mmCIF file of C-alpha atoms in Angstrom:
data_model
loop_
_atom_site.group_PDB
_atom_site.id
_atom_site.type_symbol
_atom_site.label_atom_id
_atom_site.label_comp_id
_atom_site.label_asym_id
_atom_site.label_seq_id
_atom_site.Cartn_x
_atom_site.Cartn_y
_atom_site.Cartn_z
ATOM 1 C CA MET A 30 302.411 279.967 3.020
ATOM 2 C CA ASN A 31 303.937 283.043 4.637
ATOM 3 C CA THR A 32 307.110 283.107 2.556
ATOM 4 C CA SER A 33 308.432 281.474 -0.569
ATOM 5 C CA PHE A 34 311.770 281.178 -2.340
ATOM 6 C CA ASN A 35 312.405 283.066 -5.595
ATOM 7 C CA GLY A 36 315.844 281.708 -6.495
ATOM 8 C CA SER A 37 317.880 284.708 -5.410
ATOM 9 C CA GLU A 38 318.637 283.076 -2.046
ATOM 10 C CA THR A 39 321.817 281.064 -1.626
ATOM 11 C CA ILE A 40 321.475 277.319 -1.385
ATOM 12 C CA GLY A 41 322.811 277.473 2.161
ATOM 13 C CA GLN A 42 320.167 280.011 3.168
ATOM 14 C CA ILE A 43 317.415 277.805 1.755
ATOM 15 C CA VAL A 44 318.630 274.669 3.544
ATOM 16 C CA THR A 45 318.958 276.596 6.795
ATOM 17 C CA ALA A 46 315.412 277.953 6.531
ATOM 18 C CA PHE A 47 313.973 274.674 5.202
ATOM 19 C CA PRO A 48 316.088 271.593 6.056
ATOM 20 C CA GLY A 49 313.732 269.404 4.036
ATOM 21 C CA SER A 50 314.960 271.132 0.878
ATOM 22 C CA SER A 51 318.158 269.085 1.142
ATOM 23 C CA ASN A 52 316.176 266.103 -0.150
ATOM 24 C CA ILE A 53 315.312 268.015 -3.328
ATOM 25 C CA PHE A 54 318.889 269.213 -3.809
ATOM 26 C CA LEU A 55 320.179 265.657 -3.411
ATOM 27 C CA GLU A 56 317.633 264.411 -5.944
ATOM 28 C CA HIS A 57 318.917 266.902 -8.509
ATOM 29 C CA GLY A 58 322.612 266.516 -7.684
ATOM 30 C CA ILE A 59 322.993 270.072 -6.353
ATOM 31 C CA ASP A 60 325.803 270.525 -3.818
ATOM 32 C CA PHE A 61 324.419 272.275 -0.737
ATOM 33 C CA CYS A 62 327.500 271.715 1.413
ATOM 34 C CA CYS A 63 330.650 273.148 -0.178
ATOM 35 C CA GLY A 64 328.540 274.830 -2.860
ATOM 36 C CA GLY A 65 326.083 276.339 -0.414
ATOM 37 C CA GLY A 66 327.194 279.908 -1.051
ATOM 38 C CA ARG A 67 325.841 280.001 -4.610
ATOM 39 C CA PRO A 68 322.489 281.611 -5.434
ATOM 40 C CA LEU A 69 319.959 278.941 -6.316
ATOM 41 C CA THR A 70 319.425 280.371 -9.810
ATOM 42 C CA THR A 71 323.148 280.030 -10.529
ATOM 43 C CA ALA A 72 323.184 276.384 -9.452
ATOM 44 C CA LEU A 73 320.098 275.609 -11.543
ATOM 45 C CA ARG A 74 321.637 277.151 -14.648
ATOM 46 C CA GLN A 75 324.880 275.234 -14.121
ATOM 47 C CA LYS A 76 322.862 272.015 -13.980
ATOM 48 C CA ASN A 77 320.541 272.984 -16.860
ATOM 49 C CA ILE A 78 317.547 272.582 -14.563
ATOM 50 C CA GLU A 79 314.368 274.412 -15.503
ATOM 51 C CA GLU A 80 314.073 277.195 -12.923
ATOM 52 C CA GLU A 81 310.300 277.686 -12.789
ATOM 53 C CA ALA A 82 309.511 273.994 -12.320
ATOM 54 C CA PHE A 83 312.188 273.606 -9.635
ATOM 55 C CA LEU A 84 310.959 276.650 -7.678
ATOM 56 C CA GLU A 85 307.362 275.418 -7.920
ATOM 57 C CA LYS A 86 308.393 272.067 -6.436
ATOM 58 C CA LEU A 87 310.569 273.649 -3.749
ATOM 59 C CA ASN A 88 307.848 276.055 -2.635
ATOM 60 C CA ARG A 89 305.173 273.345 -2.718
ATOM 61 C CA PHE A 90 307.243 271.148 -0.419
ATOM 62 C CA TYR A 91 307.942 274.149 1.809
ATOM 63 C CA ALA A 92 304.235 274.955 2.055
ATOM 64 C CA GLU A 93 303.428 271.348 2.938
ATOM 65 C CA ALA A 94 306.127 271.334 5.635
ATOM 66 C CA ASN A 95 304.638 274.500 7.147
ATOM 67 C CA GLN A 96 301.149 273.044 7.394
ATOM 68 C CA LYS A 97 301.484 272.093 11.019
ATOM 69 C CA THR A 98 298.927 269.839 12.631
ATOM 70 C CA ASP A 99 296.708 271.656 15.096
ATOM 71 C CA PRO A 100 298.467 271.139 18.453
ATOM 72 C CA ASN A 101 295.060 271.031 20.131
ATOM 73 C CA THR A 102 293.897 268.009 18.127
ATOM 74 C CA ASP A 103 292.481 265.380 20.474
ATOM 75 C CA TRP A 104 293.672 262.209 18.745
ATOM 76 C CA SER A 105 291.692 260.042 21.165
ATOM 77 C CA LYS A 106 288.482 261.336 19.567
ATOM 78 C CA LEU A 107 289.347 259.936 16.137
ATOM 79 C CA SER A 108 288.091 256.516 15.128
ATOM 80 C CA SER A 109 290.748 253.823 14.836
ATOM 81 C CA SER A 110 290.529 253.886 11.044
ATOM 82 C CA ARG A 111 290.998 257.653 10.871
ATOM 83 C CA LEU A 112 293.893 257.522 13.324
ATOM 84 C CA ILE A 113 295.545 254.800 11.231
ATOM 85 C CA ASP A 114 295.109 256.979 8.143
ATOM 86 C CA HIS A 115 296.835 259.854 9.930
ATOM 87 C CA ILE A 116 299.706 257.650 11.133
ATOM 88 C CA VAL A 117 300.312 256.199 7.678
ATOM 89 C CA THR A 118 300.049 259.433 5.689
ATOM 90 C CA THR A 119 302.000 261.512 8.215
ATOM 91 C CA HIS A 120 304.475 259.378 10.169
ATOM 92 C CA HIS A 121 305.000 256.400 7.856
ATOM 93 C CA ALA A 122 305.350 258.716 4.858
ATOM 94 C CA TYR A 123 307.887 260.795 6.789
ATOM 95 C CA LEU A 124 310.024 257.735 7.579
ATOM 96 C CA GLU A 125 309.872 256.416 4.025
ATOM 97 C CA ARG A 126 311.038 259.807 2.770
ATOM 98 C CA GLU A 127 313.682 260.650 5.374
ATOM 99 C CA LEU A 128 315.359 257.356 6.309
ATOM 100 C CA PRO A 129 317.153 256.929 2.937
ATOM 101 C CA VAL A 130 318.308 260.555 2.982
ATOM 102 C CA LEU A 131 319.552 260.309 6.557
ATOM 103 C CA SER A 132 321.410 257.124 5.675
ATOM 104 C CA GLU A 133 323.389 259.110 3.084
ATOM 105 C CA PHE A 134 324.124 261.900 5.541
ATOM 106 C CA VAL A 135 325.207 259.636 8.402
ATOM 107 C CA THR A 136 327.445 257.673 6.027
ATOM 108 C CA LYS A 137 328.959 260.837 4.552
ATOM 109 C CA ILE A 138 329.884 262.418 7.879
ATOM 110 C CA LEU A 139 331.421 259.113 8.981
ATOM 111 C CA ARG A 140 333.508 258.942 5.807
ATOM 112 C CA VAL A 141 334.693 262.550 6.069
ATOM 113 C CA HIS A 142 334.908 263.112 9.823
ATOM 114 C CA GLY A 143 335.131 259.581 11.225
ATOM 115 C CA PRO A 144 338.927 259.526 11.679
ATOM 116 C CA GLU A 145 338.698 262.475 14.095
ATOM 117 C CA ARG A 146 335.270 261.752 15.565
ATOM 118 C CA ARG A 147 335.194 258.129 16.695
ATOM 119 C CA GLU A 148 331.603 258.411 17.942
ATOM 120 C CA LEU A 149 330.365 258.697 14.350
ATOM 121 C CA ALA A 150 331.099 255.009 13.720
ATOM 122 C CA LYS A 151 328.858 254.084 16.636
ATOM 123 C CA LEU A 152 326.195 256.523 15.447
ATOM 124 C CA HIS A 153 326.355 254.988 11.956
ATOM 125 C CA MET A 154 325.828 251.494 13.355
ATOM 126 C CA LEU A 155 322.973 252.519 15.671
ATOM 127 C CA PHE A 156 321.161 254.504 12.986
ATOM 128 C CA HIS A 157 321.302 251.726 10.409
ATOM 129 C CA GLN A 158 320.165 249.147 12.943
ATOM 130 C CA MET A 159 317.184 251.373 13.714
ATOM 131 C CA LYS A 160 316.544 252.009 10.008
ATOM 132 C CA MET A 161 316.357 248.277 9.283
ATOM 133 C CA GLU A 162 314.057 247.642 12.250
ATOM 134 C CA LEU A 163 311.768 250.523 11.317
ATOM 135 C CA GLU A 164 311.462 249.426 7.702
ATOM 136 C CA GLN A 165 310.404 245.932 8.796
ATOM 137 C CA HIS A 166 308.112 247.442 11.431
ATOM 138 C CA LEU A 167 306.238 249.598 8.928
ATOM 139 C CA ILE A 168 305.624 246.574 6.728
ATOM 140 C CA ALA A 169 304.236 244.604 9.672
ATOM 141 C CA GLU A 170 301.922 247.452 10.631
ATOM 142 C CA GLU A 171 300.559 248.170 7.169
ATOM 143 C CA ALA A 172 300.312 244.576 5.957
ATOM 144 C CA THR A 173 299.088 242.847 9.108
ATOM 145 C CA VAL A 174 298.270 244.834 12.233
ATOM 146 C CA PHE A 175 296.460 247.866 10.854
ATOM 147 C CA PRO A 176 294.110 245.720 8.721
ATOM 148 C CA LEU A 177 293.325 243.661 11.845
ATOM 149 C CA ILE A 178 292.513 246.802 13.829
ATOM 150 C CA ARG A 179 290.295 248.103 11.021
ATOM 151 C CA GLU A 180 288.438 244.783 10.923
ATOM 152 C CA LEU A 181 288.113 244.713 14.702
ATOM 153 C CA GLU A 182 286.555 248.171 14.602
ATOM 154 C CA HIS A 183 283.598 246.712 12.662
ATOM 155 C CA ASN A 184 283.668 243.164 14.029
ATOM 156 C CA PRO A 185 284.617 243.132 17.745
ATOM 157 C CA ALA A 186 284.732 239.347 17.991
ATOM 158 C CA PRO A 187 286.755 237.983 20.965
ATOM 159 C CA SER A 188 288.845 235.690 18.746
ATOM 160 C CA LEU A 189 289.782 238.601 16.459
ATOM 161 C CA ALA A 190 290.551 240.819 19.456
ATOM 162 C CA GLU A 191 292.935 238.188 20.842
ATOM 163 C CA LYS A 192 294.680 237.753 17.492
ATOM 164 C CA THR A 193 295.094 241.512 17.172
ATOM 165 C CA ALA A 194 296.371 241.884 20.744
ATOM 166 C CA ASN A 195 299.037 239.239 20.134
ATOM 167 C CA ALA A 196 300.224 241.038 17.007
ATOM 168 C CA ILE A 197 300.296 244.355 18.836
ATOM 169 C CA ARG A 198 302.498 242.982 21.609
ATOM 170 C CA GLU A 199 305.217 242.331 19.047
ATOM 171 C CA LEU A 200 304.948 245.879 17.751
ATOM 172 C CA GLU A 201 305.153 247.334 21.257
ATOM 173 C CA ALA A 202 308.370 245.379 21.782
ATOM 174 C CA ASP A 203 309.673 246.925 18.547
ATOM 175 C CA HIS A 204 308.766 250.373 19.874
ATOM 176 C CA SER A 205 310.776 249.741 23.038
ATOM 177 C CA GLY A 206 313.762 248.711 20.921
ATOM 178 C CA VAL A 207 313.545 251.868 18.801
ATOM 179 C CA GLY A 208 313.247 253.993 21.937
ATOM 180 C CA ASN A 209 316.425 252.464 23.320
ATOM 181 C CA LEU A 210 318.290 253.084 20.056
ATOM 182 C CA LEU A 211 317.189 256.728 20.062
ATOM 183 C CA LYS A 212 318.569 257.100 23.591
ATOM 184 C CA GLU A 213 321.864 255.489 22.577
ATOM 185 C CA MET A 214 322.186 257.755 19.533
ATOM 186 C CA ARG A 215 321.607 260.816 21.703
ATOM 187 C CA ALA A 216 324.091 259.604 24.310
ATOM 188 C CA VAL A 217 326.882 258.794 21.846
ATOM 189 C CA THR A 218 326.576 262.273 20.274
ATOM 190 C CA SER A 219 326.373 264.069 23.648
ATOM 191 C CA ASP A 220 322.832 265.234 22.863
ATOM 192 C CA TYR A 221 323.772 265.993 19.247
ATOM 193 C CA GLU A 222 326.429 268.496 20.223
ATOM 194 C CA LEU A 223 328.215 269.728 17.113
ATOM 195 C CA PRO A 224 332.008 270.060 17.069
ATOM 196 C CA ALA A 225 333.507 273.471 16.465
ATOM 197 C CA GLY A 226 333.500 274.387 12.796
ATOM 198 C CA ALA A 227 331.052 271.612 11.821
ATOM 199 C CA CYS A 228 330.298 271.681 8.071
ATOM 200 C CA ARG A 229 326.811 272.135 6.677
ATOM 201 C CA THR A 230 326.294 268.397 6.078
ATOM 202 C CA TYR A 231 327.344 267.570 9.655
ATOM 203 C CA THR A 232 325.006 270.255 11.010
ATOM 204 C CA LEU A 233 322.116 269.169 8.817
ATOM 205 C CA ALA A 234 322.591 265.494 9.690
ATOM 206 C CA PHE A 235 322.299 266.237 13.416
ATOM 207 C CA HIS A 236 319.310 268.512 12.820
ATOM 208 C CA LYS A 237 317.533 265.792 10.845
ATOM 209 C CA LEU A 238 318.328 263.135 13.446
ATOM 210 C CA GLN A 239 316.702 265.258 16.138
ATOM 211 C CA GLU A 240 313.712 265.855 13.867
ATOM 212 C CA LEU A 241 313.498 262.093 13.326
ATOM 213 C CA GLU A 242 313.557 261.502 17.076
ATOM 214 C CA SER A 243 310.740 263.999 17.640
ATOM 215 C CA ASP A 244 308.572 262.485 14.907
ATOM 216 C CA LEU A 245 309.156 258.937 16.143
ATOM 217 C CA LEU A 246 308.220 259.819 19.716
ATOM 218 C CA GLN A 247 304.907 261.313 18.542
ATOM 219 C CA HIS A 248 304.364 258.332 16.219
ATOM 220 C CA ILE A 249 304.929 255.807 19.000
ATOM 221 C CA HIS A 250 302.753 257.802 21.408
ATOM 222 C CA LEU A 251 299.778 257.696 19.035
ATOM 223 C CA GLU A 252 300.120 253.950 18.611
ATOM 224 C CA ASN A 253 301.024 252.767 22.112
ATOM 225 C CA ASN A 254 298.895 255.141 24.152
ATOM 226 C CA ILE A 255 295.822 255.520 21.938
ATOM 227 C CA LEU A 256 295.466 253.094 19.026
ATOM 228 C CA PHE A 257 296.821 249.943 20.633
ATOM 229 C CA GLN A 258 295.134 250.654 23.969
ATOM 230 C CA ARG A 259 291.776 250.329 22.277
ATOM 231 C CA VAL A 260 292.340 246.644 21.618
ATOM 232 C CA SER A 261 292.826 245.880 25.321
ATOM 233 C CA ASN A 262 290.262 248.528 26.343
ATOM 234 C CA PRO A 263 287.494 248.487 23.695
ATOM 235 C CA ALA A 264 285.422 251.005 25.650
ATOM 236 C CA ASN A 265 287.966 253.669 24.635
ATOM 237 C CA GLU A 266 287.034 253.267 20.960
ATOM 238 C CA SER A 267 285.377 256.369 19.535
#
């Protein structure tokens, strides 16, 4: 890790440098919006939170966030099982962590800014529709489709391949639906353009939504264009 936080930084500075820290602040009930100008140590003392343990957790999460995947990784060279492991531990874990937090943010900016920004009601509806679909989608992948693909990797029987292909077609339809919702969310926010004087929560919500979009596009790419293709084109299996 190139840098770490020592507690002298303001909460706002930390969230700006590391947006993922907002999840930790929410967990501990620390205001990073209106109270963002306070040094972290001050906020921790006001909340009677043990400083050393909090900083260790914050810096550990920061280090993990900075461990970027090698951009030159050729995902097509991984076996199906290893690719599934990567998808679950990276992209599924990200969604399970971020969707509940984003739900709070999208709801909060609607409550506070909705009367002046009518598009936030539409954004709220689109996001929560996508959240529900994604949560059901992850269950279908982990409980049904991924186990079928793992089995097919070791037992390429035609009947199993057909069963797996049928299950995958449903998931690909889900992916198309999520892609359309992402486009609608971007359109209704004018490409996540912030209004003048947007508060920290508003800014962070739009930042996280764009991060979500980027992660989902990579997630869907790995499944549609590599993992799922192997069922219809077994010769591509590593």
